[in-house]
Amino acid sequence: MSTVESSKKIRALTLKCIGSLGSGHVGGSLSIADVLAVLYDKYMNVDPSNPHMEGRDRLVLSKGHAGPALYATLCYKGFFPEDWLLTLNKLGTRLPSHCNMLLTPGVDMTAGSLGQGLSCACGLATGSKILKDNATIYAIVGDGELQEGQNWCALMYAADKKLDNLIVFVDKNGLQIDGTTEEVMDIGDIENKFRAFGFDTVSINGHDHDAIDKAIKNARLHKGSPSCIVLHTVKGKGVSFYETMGAGVHSTTCTAEQLQKALEELR
Amino acid sequence: MEMRKAYVAAMAEVMKNNPKVVVLDADLASAGGTKPLYTQFPERAIEVGIAEDNMTCVATGLAAYGFIPFIHSFAPFSVRRNFDQIAVSVSYSCQNVKIIGYDPGVTATTNGGTHMCFEDVAMLRALPNIRVMDIVDPVQLAKAVPFVAEHQGPVYMRFARKQTDTLFDEDYKFRPEKADVVRKGNDVTVVASGAMVFDALKGAEILHEKGIEAEVIAVHTVKPLDEQTIAESAARTGCVLVVENHSVHGGLFGAVTEMFARTVPTPCDAVAVYDRIGQVGSLSELKKDYNLTGEDVADKAVKLIARK
């Protein structure tokens, strides 16, 4: 199956997951489905039957509210059965709204309080460097999330420690809860800010699988500094009525009717 | 020996024996005393710069990778500055991070109010999964460090870097779950944590001259509290005076009175910091100003005994 087919499957499972509850973080989940498909189909050295395998690659989904997209991906890759997806946010679930490393097989880091994930990823990357186990640490941060100052402490750290085993994706979908990122708090030139902080940085269409593939391949080969891949994405990508919803798509409904319509579009 | 010298010696030993132990500093390795570890263990001593929030979460990542990270700063910047990072990435995530807070409360002396943390114990007591320790002297510190490294789960440990006062001799046996009864008596139980044990003992001496015998319990671990030792003593003496270098809200006094409220109502009082902010001063001046002296212990004990 191509990574494009995988991304469709991930989007469908994401919406089934959120649809089981009727609403959730739809927009920022759908915007990262493509990078998750390429990562898990082609790059992540992980074993669904041994989620704590030593020396595995790790992903920190710092924008932890996009948990459903990661759950869909992990489910699709065989970390847990599909019926788990229908337990989202129900008391006692293994799949809480925001990622929890103690609950979900395949989730490598807890996230939810924005701005902490990059630092945690730096710690994982440092650990891998100490052990010399050649793992690659990936992190996905939101563009709005970059408004949290701790991210910039983490970037400074990653460059200072020459963490070339760290690859950071910025999901630049341009929207956050209160409006566009420009309206709420303009983050400015993300690419050049990462470059100024010492990251080898590229900017690509975050829904173009060939571009994602090439960017990851190059980032893995790059030595001497950490890498950043800025993904230009559409919040709600893949479903027409979510793509055009604006800032409201961050957390919105996924009724039975919406789910059915979305699944038809994703076929 | 200064506390920081005892600490770094103990850490060097622990790091020699356990390749999983790493230290992180936020530009206080020189002040805190961990600097020699950067030469001895260059791969496992990590300078993070002045970024305590980042330091906390880098430690979380290291812990998730199987390491045992110790993070260091002054108590306010080890706990208060990065409280959400501790809450989410250490407590909620249950990661094996060890948090060291230097110069708690009045021991911040001339660094003054910005550095004078009277609330660290209360803050961390309120978070699940974290062990909260207040160390009395260099001997206890040296014996506690190997335990902290071995213990599975987050720990917070506060101590005054430059303190040299020593209570215990080298025969002291550190028992993680037990407080130390350092003076026997039947008239009042004095429960003190950290270096306030010295003031509690001074107070007990003053009381002795008045014919009052205080039992002094030295608490090194505020959470989980050795409730049994305190309750057994209180059952004999009938009243409990808590002595701590911390706000009267939510620290050792909170822990002790919560226990008695749940079990046997017992007259209690506290020599502690009563809802005040920090300031500059020498240690002896500050103790006088905040009423944290041996005389204060004796005065409060006399009044407390009258309430029995």
Coordinates of C-alpha atoms in Angstrom, one line a residue, chain B residues 108-261:
Chain B
A108 CA 18.7 31.9 50.7
T109 CA 19.9 34.7 53.0
T110 CA 21.4 37.6 50.9
N111 CA 19.9 36.4 47.6
G112 CA 16.7 37.7 49.2
G113 CA 13.0 37.5 48.4
T114 CA 13.2 36.4 44.8
H115 CA 15.2 33.4 45.8
M116 CA 13.5 32.8 49.1
C117 CA 11.1 29.9 48.5
F118 CA 8.7 29.2 51.4
E119 CA 6.2 27.2 49.3
D120 CA 8.2 24.4 47.5
V121 CA 7.1 21.6 49.9
A122 CA 3.5 22.7 49.8
M123 CA 3.5 22.8 46.0
L124 CA 5.1 19.4 45.6
R125 CA 3.1 17.7 48.3
A126 CA 0.0 18.6 46.3
L127 CA 1.3 16.6 43.3
P128 CA 0.9 12.8 43.2
N129 CA 3.9 10.4 42.9
I130 CA 6.6 12.8 44.2
R131 CA 8.6 12.0 47.4
V132 CA 9.5 15.3 49.2
M133 CA 12.6 15.5 51.4
D134 CA 14.1 18.1 53.6
I135 CA 17.6 17.2 54.6
V136 CA 19.1 18.0 58.0
D137 CA 22.9 17.7 57.6
P138 CA 25.8 16.6 55.4
V139 CA 25.9 13.1 56.9
Q140 CA 22.2 12.5 56.2
L141 CA 22.6 14.0 52.7
A142 CA 25.4 11.6 51.8
K143 CA 23.4 8.6 53.0
A144 CA 20.2 9.8 51.3
V145 CA 21.7 10.3 47.8
P146 CA 22.2 6.6 47.0
F147 CA 18.6 5.9 48.2
V148 CA 17.3 8.7 46.0
A149 CA 19.1 7.3 43.0
E150 CA 17.8 3.8 43.6
H151 CA 14.3 4.8 44.4
Q152 CA 11.9 4.3 41.4
G153 CA 10.0 7.5 41.0
P154 CA 10.4 11.3 41.3
V155 CA 12.0 12.8 44.4
Y156 CA 12.4 16.3 45.5
M157 CA 15.2 17.1 48.0
R158 CA 15.9 20.5 49.5
F159 CA 19.0 21.5 51.4
A160 CA 21.2 24.5 52.2
R161 CA 24.4 24.4 50.1
K162 CA 26.8 26.0 52.5
Q163 CA 25.5 24.6 55.8
T164 CA 28.2 22.8 57.8
D165 CA 26.3 22.2 61.0
T166 CA 26.2 18.4 61.6
L167 CA 23.8 16.5 63.7
F168 CA 24.6 12.9 63.0
D169 CA 27.8 11.0 63.2
E170 CA 29.1 8.5 60.6
D171 CA 27.2 5.7 62.3
Y172 CA 23.9 7.3 61.4
K173 CA 21.6 4.9 59.6
F174 CA 19.3 6.5 57.1
R175 CA 16.0 4.8 57.0
P176 CA 13.9 6.1 54.1
E177 CA 10.5 5.4 55.7
K178 CA 11.4 6.4 59.2
A179 CA 11.8 9.8 60.9
D180 CA 14.6 10.0 63.5
V181 CA 13.8 10.6 67.2
V182 CA 16.8 12.7 68.2
R183 CA 15.7 13.6 71.8
K184 CA 13.3 11.7 74.1
G185 CA 10.7 13.5 76.2
N186 CA 7.1 13.2 77.4
D187 CA 5.7 16.7 77.7
V188 CA 5.6 17.9 74.1
T189 CA 6.4 16.4 70.7
V190 CA 8.5 18.7 68.5
V191 CA 8.4 17.6 64.8
A192 CA 11.1 19.5 62.8
S193 CA 12.3 19.0 59.2
G194 CA 15.6 19.8 57.6
A195 CA 18.0 22.1 59.3
M196 CA 15.3 23.4 61.6
V197 CA 16.0 20.3 63.7
F198 CA 19.0 22.3 65.2
D199 CA 16.6 25.1 66.3
A200 CA 14.2 22.5 67.6
L201 CA 16.9 21.0 69.7
K202 CA 17.9 24.4 71.0
G203 CA 14.3 24.9 72.0
A204 CA 14.2 21.6 73.7
E205 CA 17.3 22.6 75.7
I206 CA 15.6 25.8 76.9
L207 CA 12.5 23.8 77.8
H208 CA 14.6 21.3 79.7
E209 CA 15.9 24.2 81.9
K210 CA 12.3 25.0 82.7
G211 CA 11.6 21.4 83.6
I212 CA 9.8 20.6 80.4
E213 CA 10.9 17.6 78.4
A214 CA 10.4 17.8 74.7
E215 CA 10.6 14.8 72.3
V216 CA 12.3 16.0 69.1
I217 CA 11.5 14.1 65.9
A218 CA 13.7 14.9 62.9
V219 CA 11.8 14.5 59.7
H220 CA 13.8 14.0 56.5
T221 CA 10.8 13.0 54.4
V222 CA 7.7 15.1 54.5
K223 CA 5.9 13.0 51.9
P224 CA 5.3 10.1 52.5
L225 CA 5.3 11.2 56.2
D226 CA 6.3 8.7 58.9
E227 CA 2.9 9.2 60.6
Q228 CA 3.4 6.3 63.0
T229 CA 6.5 7.7 64.8
I230 CA 4.7 11.1 65.2
A231 CA 1.4 9.6 66.3
E232 CA 3.0 7.3 68.8
S233 CA 5.0 10.2 70.3
A234 CA 1.9 12.5 70.4
A235 CA -0.1 9.8 72.1
R236 CA 2.4 10.1 75.0
T237 CA 3.0 13.8 75.0
G238 CA -0.5 15.1 74.1
C239 CA 0.6 17.9 71.8
V240 CA 2.7 18.6 68.7
L241 CA 4.8 21.6 67.7
V242 CA 5.9 21.6 64.1
V243 CA 9.1 23.4 63.2
E244 CA 9.9 24.2 59.6
N245 CA 11.7 26.6 57.4
H246 CA 8.7 26.9 55.1
S247 CA 5.3 28.6 54.9
V248 CA 2.9 27.5 57.6
H249 CA 0.5 26.6 54.7
G250 CA 0.8 23.2 53.2
G251 CA 4.3 22.0 54.3
L252 CA 5.2 19.8 57.3
F253 CA 2.6 21.6 59.5
G254 CA 0.0 20.8 56.8
A255 CA 1.1 17.1 56.7
V256 CA 1.1 16.7 60.5
T257 CA -2.2 18.5 61.2
E258 CA -4.0 16.7 58.3
M259 CA -3.0 13.4 59.9
F260 CA -4.3 14.4 63.3
A261 CA -7.5 15.9 61.8

